[in-house]
């Protein structure tokens, strides 16, 4: 699949897990960023964005991305227990959210749905 996806998470193991799931789903153009600064340089067709990161939070990065490219698709990734943050992200303009830990099939379904929009 030719869609360009950026995975933003400060945890390398989480980026690796997500990259593997995306590869198995047929996505070959996957970039990674460990923080919001790098994410702003690299964002693509779809961004998978962690909410809690050092430096700028995922919510701050989401707002900045939408300010630059209003139709960018961003899926927020958060740990269980961050429901208030998820609601805020959706209000700001996130396309969807994925709660960690997640199942690969659920993850792929959400990614595919967002890319089809």
Short mmCIF file of N, CA, C and O in Angstrom, two decimals:
data_model
loop_
_atom_site.label_atom_id
_atom_site.label_comp_id
_atom_site.label_asym_id
_atom_site.label_seq_id
_atom_site.Cartn_x
_atom_site.Cartn_y
_atom_site.Cartn_z
N UNK A 1 0.85 -1.18 0.00
CA UNK A 1 0.00 0.00 0.00
C UNK A 1 0.89 1.24 0.00
O UNK A 1 1.92 1.25 0.66
N UNK A 2 0.49 2.24 -0.72
CA UNK A 2 1.37 3.39 -0.90
C UNK A 2 1.10 4.54 0.06
O UNK A 2 1.71 5.60 -0.07
N UNK A 3 0.25 4.39 1.03
CA UNK A 3 0.00 5.45 2.01
C UNK A 3 1.21 5.58 2.92
O UNK A 3 1.83 4.59 3.32
N UNK A 4 1.53 6.82 3.24
CA UNK A 4 2.69 7.10 4.10
C UNK A 4 2.19 7.30 5.53
O UNK A 4 1.34 8.14 5.78
N UNK A 5 2.76 6.52 6.43
CA UNK A 5 2.32 6.53 7.83
C UNK A 5 3.49 6.90 8.73
O UNK A 5 4.59 6.36 8.59
N UNK A 6 3.23 7.79 9.67
CA UNK A 6 4.22 8.17 10.67
C UNK A 6 3.78 7.64 12.03
O UNK A 6 2.65 7.87 12.46
N UNK A 7 4.67 6.92 12.70
CA UNK A 7 4.43 6.39 14.04
C UNK A 7 5.22 7.25 15.02
O UNK A 7 6.44 7.33 14.92
N UNK A 8 4.50 7.89 15.95
CA UNK A 8 5.15 8.77 16.93
C UNK A 8 4.92 8.21 18.32
O UNK A 8 3.79 8.16 18.81
N UNK A 9 5.99 7.77 18.94
CA UNK A 9 5.92 7.24 20.30
C UNK A 9 7.31 7.33 20.90
O UNK A 9 8.30 7.06 20.21
N UNK A 10 7.41 7.72 22.17
CA UNK A 10 8.72 7.82 22.79
C UNK A 10 9.31 6.46 23.14
O UNK A 10 10.50 6.35 23.36
N UNK A 11 8.50 5.41 23.13
CA UNK A 11 8.98 4.06 23.44
C UNK A 11 9.34 3.32 22.15
O UNK A 11 8.47 3.06 21.32
N UNK A 12 10.61 2.98 22.01
CA UNK A 12 11.07 2.30 20.80
C UNK A 12 10.35 0.96 20.60
O UNK A 12 10.00 0.61 19.48
N UNK A 13 10.11 0.22 21.69
CA UNK A 13 9.45 -1.07 21.56
C UNK A 13 8.04 -0.91 21.00
O UNK A 13 7.58 -1.72 20.20
N UNK A 14 7.34 0.17 21.36
CA UNK A 14 5.99 0.40 20.85
C UNK A 14 6.05 0.76 19.38
O UNK A 14 5.22 0.28 18.59
N UNK A 15 7.01 1.57 18.98
CA UNK A 15 7.17 1.88 17.55
C UNK A 15 7.44 0.60 16.76
O UNK A 15 6.90 0.41 15.66
N UNK A 16 8.25 -0.29 17.31
CA UNK A 16 8.56 -1.55 16.63
C UNK A 16 7.34 -2.44 16.49
O UNK A 16 7.11 -3.04 15.43
N UNK A 17 6.53 -2.51 17.53
CA UNK A 17 5.30 -3.32 17.49
C UNK A 17 4.36 -2.77 16.42
O UNK A 17 3.82 -3.51 15.60
N UNK A 18 4.18 -1.46 16.42
CA UNK A 18 3.27 -0.84 15.46
C UNK A 18 3.79 -1.02 14.04
O UNK A 18 3.03 -1.34 13.12
N UNK A 19 5.08 -0.83 13.84
CA UNK A 19 5.68 -1.02 12.51
C UNK A 19 5.42 -2.45 12.01
O UNK A 19 5.07 -2.66 10.86
N UNK A 20 5.59 -3.43 12.89
CA UNK A 20 5.38 -4.84 12.51
C UNK A 20 3.92 -5.07 12.10
O UNK A 20 3.64 -5.71 11.09
N UNK A 21 2.98 -4.55 12.88
CA UNK A 21 1.57 -4.70 12.56
C UNK A 21 1.26 -4.05 11.21
O UNK A 21 0.55 -4.63 10.37
N UNK A 22 1.78 -2.87 10.98
CA UNK A 22 1.54 -2.17 9.71
C UNK A 22 2.13 -2.94 8.54
O UNK A 22 1.52 -3.05 7.47
N UNK A 23 3.32 -3.49 8.72
CA UNK A 23 3.96 -4.27 7.67
C UNK A 23 3.12 -5.49 7.33
O UNK A 23 2.90 -5.80 6.16
N UNK A 24 2.64 -6.17 8.36
CA UNK A 24 1.80 -7.36 8.15
C UNK A 24 0.48 -7.00 7.46
O UNK A 24 -0.10 -7.82 6.76
N UNK A 25 0.03 -5.77 7.64
CA UNK A 25 -1.21 -5.30 7.01
C UNK A 25 -0.96 -4.80 5.58
O UNK A 25 -1.89 -4.39 4.90
N UNK A 26 0.31 -4.80 5.14
CA UNK A 26 0.63 -4.42 3.79
C UNK A 26 1.15 -3.01 3.60
O UNK A 26 1.39 -2.58 2.48
N UNK A 27 1.35 -2.28 4.69
CA UNK A 27 1.87 -0.91 4.59
C UNK A 27 3.38 -0.95 4.57
O UNK A 27 4.01 -1.55 5.45
N UNK A 28 3.98 -0.33 3.58
CA UNK A 28 5.43 -0.40 3.42
C UNK A 28 6.12 0.93 3.67
O UNK A 28 7.32 0.96 3.89
N UNK A 29 5.38 2.02 3.61
CA UNK A 29 5.99 3.35 3.79
C UNK A 29 5.67 3.86 5.20
O UNK A 29 4.71 4.60 5.40
N UNK A 30 6.49 3.43 6.14
CA UNK A 30 6.28 3.76 7.55
C UNK A 30 7.51 4.48 8.08
O UNK A 30 8.62 4.00 7.95
N UNK A 31 7.28 5.65 8.66
CA UNK A 31 8.35 6.43 9.29
C UNK A 31 8.13 6.41 10.80
O UNK A 31 7.03 6.15 11.27
N UNK A 32 9.17 6.75 11.54
CA UNK A 32 9.09 6.79 13.00
C UNK A 32 9.64 8.10 13.54
O UNK A 32 10.58 8.66 12.97
N UNK A 33 9.05 8.53 14.64
CA UNK A 33 9.57 9.69 15.38
C UNK A 33 9.40 9.39 16.86
O UNK A 33 8.41 8.80 17.27
N UNK A 34 10.37 9.81 17.65
CA UNK A 34 10.34 9.54 19.08
C UNK A 34 9.77 10.70 19.89
O UNK A 34 9.56 10.57 21.08
N UNK A 35 9.50 11.83 19.22
CA UNK A 35 8.96 12.98 19.97
C UNK A 35 8.22 13.92 19.02
O UNK A 35 8.24 13.75 17.79
N UNK A 36 7.59 14.91 19.60
CA UNK A 36 6.78 15.85 18.83
C UNK A 36 7.58 16.70 17.86
O UNK A 36 7.09 17.04 16.79
N UNK A 37 8.79 17.05 18.22
CA UNK A 37 9.63 17.86 17.34
C UNK A 37 9.88 17.13 16.02
O UNK A 37 9.71 17.69 14.95
N UNK A 38 10.31 15.90 16.13
CA UNK A 38 10.60 15.11 14.93
C UNK A 38 9.31 14.83 14.16
O UNK A 38 9.30 14.83 12.93
N UNK A 39 8.22 14.63 14.87
CA UNK A 39 6.93 14.37 14.23
C UNK A 39 6.52 15.52 13.32
O UNK A 39 5.99 15.30 12.23
N UNK A 40 6.78 16.74 13.75
CA UNK A 40 6.41 17.90 12.96
C UNK A 40 7.21 17.98 11.65
O UNK A 40 6.74 18.52 10.67
N UNK A 41 8.39 17.40 11.64
CA UNK A 41 9.21 17.39 10.42
C UNK A 41 8.76 16.32 9.44
O UNK A 41 8.97 16.46 8.24
N UNK A 42 8.16 15.23 9.96
CA UNK A 42 7.94 14.05 9.14
C UNK A 42 6.49 13.70 8.83
O UNK A 42 6.25 12.76 8.10
N UNK A 43 5.51 14.42 9.38
CA UNK A 43 4.15 13.87 9.29
C UNK A 43 3.66 13.70 7.87
O UNK A 43 4.03 14.44 6.97
N UNK A 44 2.87 12.64 7.65
CA UNK A 44 2.49 12.12 6.34
C UNK A 44 0.97 12.01 6.20
O UNK A 44 0.23 12.74 6.83
N UNK A 45 0.51 11.02 5.38
CA UNK A 45 -0.91 10.80 5.13
C UNK A 45 -1.67 10.47 6.42
O UNK A 45 -2.80 10.90 6.61
N UNK A 46 -1.03 9.68 7.25
CA UNK A 46 -1.64 9.26 8.51
C UNK A 46 -0.58 9.32 9.60
O UNK A 46 0.56 8.91 9.37
N UNK A 47 -0.98 9.82 10.77
CA UNK A 47 -0.06 9.89 11.91
C UNK A 47 -0.67 9.08 13.04
O UNK A 47 -1.83 9.26 13.40
N UNK A 48 0.12 8.18 13.62
CA UNK A 48 -0.25 7.44 14.82
C UNK A 48 0.51 8.12 15.94
O UNK A 48 1.74 8.04 15.99
N UNK A 49 -0.19 8.82 16.82
CA UNK A 49 0.44 9.75 17.75
C UNK A 49 0.15 9.40 19.20
O UNK A 49 -1.00 9.35 19.63
N UNK A 50 1.22 9.15 19.94
CA UNK A 50 1.12 8.89 21.38
C UNK A 50 0.69 10.18 22.08
O UNK A 50 1.10 11.27 21.68
N UNK A 51 -0.13 10.07 23.10
CA UNK A 51 -0.57 11.26 23.83
C UNK A 51 0.50 11.74 24.79
O UNK A 51 0.79 12.92 24.88
N UNK A 52 1.12 10.81 25.52
CA UNK A 52 2.08 11.18 26.56
C UNK A 52 3.50 10.98 26.05
O UNK A 52 3.93 9.85 25.81
N UNK A 53 4.21 12.10 25.86
CA UNK A 53 5.60 12.06 25.40
C UNK A 53 6.37 13.17 26.10
O UNK A 53 5.77 14.15 26.55
N UNK A 54 7.69 13.03 26.18
CA UNK A 54 8.48 14.12 26.74
C UNK A 54 8.46 15.31 25.80
O UNK A 54 8.24 15.17 24.60
N UNK A 55 8.66 16.50 26.33
CA UNK A 55 8.59 17.70 25.50
C UNK A 55 7.14 18.04 25.23
O UNK A 55 6.33 18.11 26.15
N UNK A 56 6.79 18.20 23.97
CA UNK A 56 5.41 18.53 23.61
C UNK A 56 4.53 17.29 23.73
O UNK A 56 4.90 16.20 23.28
N UNK A 57 3.36 17.47 24.28
CA UNK A 57 2.42 16.34 24.39
C UNK A 57 1.82 16.04 23.02
O UNK A 57 1.86 16.87 22.10
N UNK A 58 1.24 14.87 22.90
CA UNK A 58 0.57 14.51 21.66
C UNK A 58 -0.55 15.47 21.32
O UNK A 58 -0.81 15.76 20.15
N UNK A 59 -1.23 15.99 22.33
CA UNK A 59 -2.32 16.94 22.09
C UNK A 59 -1.79 18.24 21.47
O UNK A 59 -2.40 18.80 20.56
N UNK A 60 -0.64 18.70 21.95
CA UNK A 60 -0.03 19.91 21.39
C UNK A 60 0.40 19.67 19.94
O UNK A 60 0.18 20.52 19.07
N UNK A 61 0.97 18.51 19.68
CA UNK A 61 1.42 18.17 18.34
C UNK A 61 0.21 18.04 17.41
O UNK A 61 0.22 18.53 16.28
N UNK A 62 -0.86 17.43 17.90
CA UNK A 62 -2.10 17.29 17.12
C UNK A 62 -2.62 18.66 16.69
O UNK A 62 -2.92 18.89 15.51
N UNK A 63 -2.69 19.59 17.64
CA UNK A 63 -3.18 20.93 17.32
C UNK A 63 -2.30 21.61 16.28
O UNK A 63 -2.80 22.25 15.34
N UNK A 64 -0.98 21.47 16.42
CA UNK A 64 -0.07 22.11 15.48
C UNK A 64 -0.20 21.50 14.08
O UNK A 64 -0.23 22.21 13.08
N UNK A 65 -0.28 20.17 14.01
CA UNK A 65 -0.44 19.50 12.72
C UNK A 65 -1.72 19.95 12.02
O UNK A 65 -1.72 20.26 10.83
N UNK A 66 -2.82 19.98 12.78
CA UNK A 66 -4.10 20.38 12.19
C UNK A 66 -4.08 21.84 11.77
O UNK A 66 -4.76 22.22 10.81
N UNK A 67 -3.31 22.66 12.47
CA UNK A 67 -3.18 24.06 12.08
C UNK A 67 -2.45 24.22 10.76
O UNK A 67 -2.75 25.12 9.98
N UNK A 68 -1.51 23.33 10.48
CA UNK A 68 -0.75 23.39 9.24
C UNK A 68 -1.46 22.68 8.08
O UNK A 68 -1.45 23.14 6.95
N UNK A 69 -2.05 21.52 8.40
CA UNK A 69 -2.73 20.70 7.38
C UNK A 69 -4.06 20.24 7.99
O UNK A 69 -4.13 19.20 8.64
N UNK A 70 -5.11 21.02 7.81
CA UNK A 70 -6.39 20.74 8.48
C UNK A 70 -7.00 19.36 8.20
O UNK A 70 -7.73 18.85 9.03
N UNK A 71 -6.66 18.77 7.07
CA UNK A 71 -7.25 17.46 6.76
C UNK A 71 -6.32 16.28 7.06
O UNK A 71 -6.61 15.15 6.65
N UNK A 72 -5.22 16.51 7.78
CA UNK A 72 -4.34 15.40 8.14
C UNK A 72 -5.11 14.43 9.04
O UNK A 72 -5.92 14.84 9.87
N UNK A 73 -4.90 13.15 8.82
CA UNK A 73 -5.55 12.13 9.65
C UNK A 73 -4.60 11.70 10.76
O UNK A 73 -3.46 11.32 10.48
N UNK A 74 -5.09 11.82 11.99
CA UNK A 74 -4.27 11.49 13.16
C UNK A 74 -5.06 10.54 14.05
O UNK A 74 -6.19 10.83 14.43
N UNK A 75 -4.44 9.40 14.35
CA UNK A 75 -5.00 8.45 15.30
C UNK A 75 -4.19 8.58 16.57
O UNK A 75 -2.97 8.40 16.56
N UNK A 76 -4.86 8.91 17.65
CA UNK A 76 -4.18 9.05 18.94
C UNK A 76 -4.04 7.68 19.59
O UNK A 76 -4.95 6.86 19.53
N UNK A 77 -2.90 7.44 20.21
CA UNK A 77 -2.65 6.19 20.94
C UNK A 77 -2.46 6.56 22.41
O UNK A 77 -1.67 7.44 22.72
N UNK A 78 -3.20 5.90 23.27
CA UNK A 78 -3.09 6.23 24.68
C UNK A 78 -3.19 4.97 25.53
O UNK A 78 -3.71 3.95 25.08
N UNK A 79 -2.69 5.08 26.72
CA UNK A 79 -2.78 3.98 27.67
C UNK A 79 -4.17 3.96 28.30
O UNK A 79 -4.87 4.97 28.30
N UNK A 80 -4.56 2.80 28.78
CA UNK A 80 -5.83 2.68 29.49
C UNK A 80 -5.85 3.69 30.62
O UNK A 80 -4.84 3.93 31.28
N UNK A 81 -6.97 4.34 30.83
CA UNK A 81 -7.11 5.28 31.93
C UNK A 81 -6.95 6.73 31.51
O UNK A 81 -6.99 7.61 32.36
N UNK A 82 -6.79 6.98 30.22
CA UNK A 82 -6.62 8.36 29.76
C UNK A 82 -7.85 8.81 28.97
O UNK A 82 -7.74 9.56 28.01
N UNK A 83 -9.02 8.39 29.40
CA UNK A 83 -10.26 8.68 28.67
C UNK A 83 -10.49 10.18 28.47
O UNK A 83 -10.94 10.60 27.41
N UNK A 84 -10.16 10.99 29.47
CA UNK A 84 -10.34 12.44 29.34
C UNK A 84 -9.45 13.01 28.24
O UNK A 84 -9.87 13.87 27.46
N UNK A 85 -8.23 12.51 28.15
CA UNK A 85 -7.31 12.95 27.11
C UNK A 85 -7.81 12.53 25.73
O UNK A 85 -7.69 13.30 24.78
N UNK A 86 -8.37 11.34 25.63
CA UNK A 86 -8.90 10.86 24.36
C UNK A 86 -10.04 11.76 23.91
O UNK A 86 -10.09 12.17 22.74
N UNK A 87 -10.94 12.10 24.81
CA UNK A 87 -12.06 12.97 24.46
C UNK A 87 -11.56 14.34 24.00
O UNK A 87 -12.07 14.91 23.05
N UNK A 88 -10.55 14.84 24.68
CA UNK A 88 -9.99 16.14 24.29
C UNK A 88 -9.38 16.04 22.89
O UNK A 88 -9.56 16.94 22.07
N UNK A 89 -8.67 14.95 22.61
CA UNK A 89 -8.05 14.76 21.30
C UNK A 89 -9.11 14.71 20.20
O UNK A 89 -8.95 15.32 19.14
N UNK A 90 -10.20 14.01 20.45
CA UNK A 90 -11.28 13.93 19.46
C UNK A 90 -11.93 15.29 19.25
O UNK A 90 -12.28 15.66 18.13
N UNK A 91 -12.06 16.05 20.33
CA UNK A 91 -12.62 17.40 20.23
C UNK A 91 -11.71 18.31 19.40
O UNK A 91 -12.18 19.10 18.59
N UNK A 92 -10.41 18.17 19.58
CA UNK A 92 -9.44 18.97 18.82
C UNK A 92 -9.50 18.62 17.33
O UNK A 92 -9.33 19.47 16.48
N UNK A 93 -9.73 17.35 17.04
CA UNK A 93 -9.82 16.96 15.62
C UNK A 93 -9.16 15.65 15.26
O UNK A 93 -8.99 15.36 14.06
N UNK A 94 -8.77 14.84 16.23
CA UNK A 94 -8.19 13.53 15.92
C UNK A 94 -9.22 12.69 15.16
O UNK A 94 -10.42 12.79 15.39
N UNK A 95 -8.74 11.88 14.24
CA UNK A 95 -9.61 11.03 13.43
C UNK A 95 -10.17 9.87 14.23
O UNK A 95 -11.29 9.44 14.02
N UNK A 96 -9.36 9.33 15.13
CA UNK A 96 -9.77 8.17 15.93
C UNK A 96 -8.77 8.01 17.06
O UNK A 96 -7.86 8.81 17.20
N UNK A 97 -8.92 6.93 17.82
CA UNK A 97 -7.98 6.64 18.89
C UNK A 97 -7.84 5.14 19.05
O UNK A 97 -8.73 4.38 18.68
N UNK A 98 -6.71 4.74 19.60
CA UNK A 98 -6.43 3.35 19.91
C UNK A 98 -5.92 3.33 21.34
O UNK A 98 -5.04 4.09 21.70
N UNK A 99 -6.49 2.45 22.15
CA UNK A 99 -6.08 2.33 23.54
C UNK A 99 -5.06 1.21 23.66
O UNK A 99 -5.27 0.10 23.17
N UNK A 100 -3.93 1.52 24.29
CA UNK A 100 -2.88 0.53 24.56
C UNK A 100 -3.23 -0.21 25.85
O UNK A 100 -3.67 0.44 26.79
N UNK A 101 -2.99 -1.47 25.94
CA UNK A 101 -2.52 -2.36 24.88
C UNK A 101 -3.65 -2.66 23.90
O UNK A 101 -4.82 -2.65 24.27
N UNK A 102 -3.30 -2.93 22.66
CA UNK A 102 -4.30 -3.17 21.63
C UNK A 102 -4.01 -4.50 20.94
O UNK A 102 -2.92 -5.05 21.03
N UNK A 103 -5.02 -5.01 20.24
CA UNK A 103 -4.87 -6.22 19.45
C UNK A 103 -4.54 -5.82 18.02
O UNK A 103 -5.06 -4.82 17.51
N UNK A 104 -3.70 -6.58 17.36
CA UNK A 104 -3.24 -6.26 16.01
C UNK A 104 -4.40 -6.10 15.04
O UNK A 104 -4.40 -5.16 14.23
N UNK A 105 -5.40 -6.97 15.10
CA UNK A 105 -6.50 -6.89 14.14
C UNK A 105 -7.34 -5.63 14.35
O UNK A 105 -7.76 -4.98 13.40
N UNK A 106 -7.55 -5.26 15.61
CA UNK A 106 -8.29 -4.03 15.92
C UNK A 106 -7.49 -2.81 15.43
O UNK A 106 -8.04 -1.88 14.83
N UNK A 107 -6.20 -2.83 15.67
CA UNK A 107 -5.31 -1.75 15.26
C UNK A 107 -5.38 -1.57 13.75
O UNK A 107 -5.58 -0.46 13.24
N UNK A 108 -5.21 -2.66 13.00
CA UNK A 108 -5.25 -2.61 11.54
C UNK A 108 -6.60 -2.11 11.02
O UNK A 108 -6.66 -1.34 10.06
N UNK A 109 -7.68 -2.53 11.66
CA UNK A 109 -9.02 -2.12 11.24
C UNK A 109 -9.17 -0.60 11.36
O UNK A 109 -9.67 0.07 10.45
N UNK A 110 -8.71 -0.03 12.48
CA UNK A 110 -8.81 1.42 12.69
C UNK A 110 -7.94 2.17 11.68
O UNK A 110 -8.37 3.17 11.10
N UNK A 111 -6.73 1.69 11.44
CA UNK A 111 -5.83 2.33 10.47
C UNK A 111 -6.47 2.30 9.09
O UNK A 111 -6.53 3.32 8.39
N UNK A 112 -6.95 1.13 8.67
CA UNK A 112 -7.57 1.01 7.34
C UNK A 112 -8.76 1.95 7.20
O UNK A 112 -8.93 2.61 6.17
N UNK A 113 -9.60 2.02 8.22
CA UNK A 113 -10.77 2.87 8.17
C UNK A 113 -10.38 4.34 8.01
O UNK A 113 -10.95 5.07 7.21
N UNK A 114 -9.38 4.77 8.76
CA UNK A 114 -8.95 6.17 8.66
C UNK A 114 -8.35 6.50 7.31
O UNK A 114 -8.55 7.59 6.78
N UNK A 115 -7.63 5.57 6.73
CA UNK A 115 -7.01 5.81 5.42
C UNK A 115 -8.04 5.78 4.29
O UNK A 115 -7.80 6.35 3.24
N UNK A 116 -9.16 5.13 4.50
CA UNK A 116 -10.21 5.06 3.49
C UNK A 116 -11.07 6.31 3.48
O UNK A 116 -11.79 6.56 2.51
N UNK A 117 -11.05 7.09 4.53
CA UNK A 117 -11.88 8.29 4.63
C UNK A 117 -11.45 9.35 3.64
O UNK A 117 -10.33 9.56 3.34
#
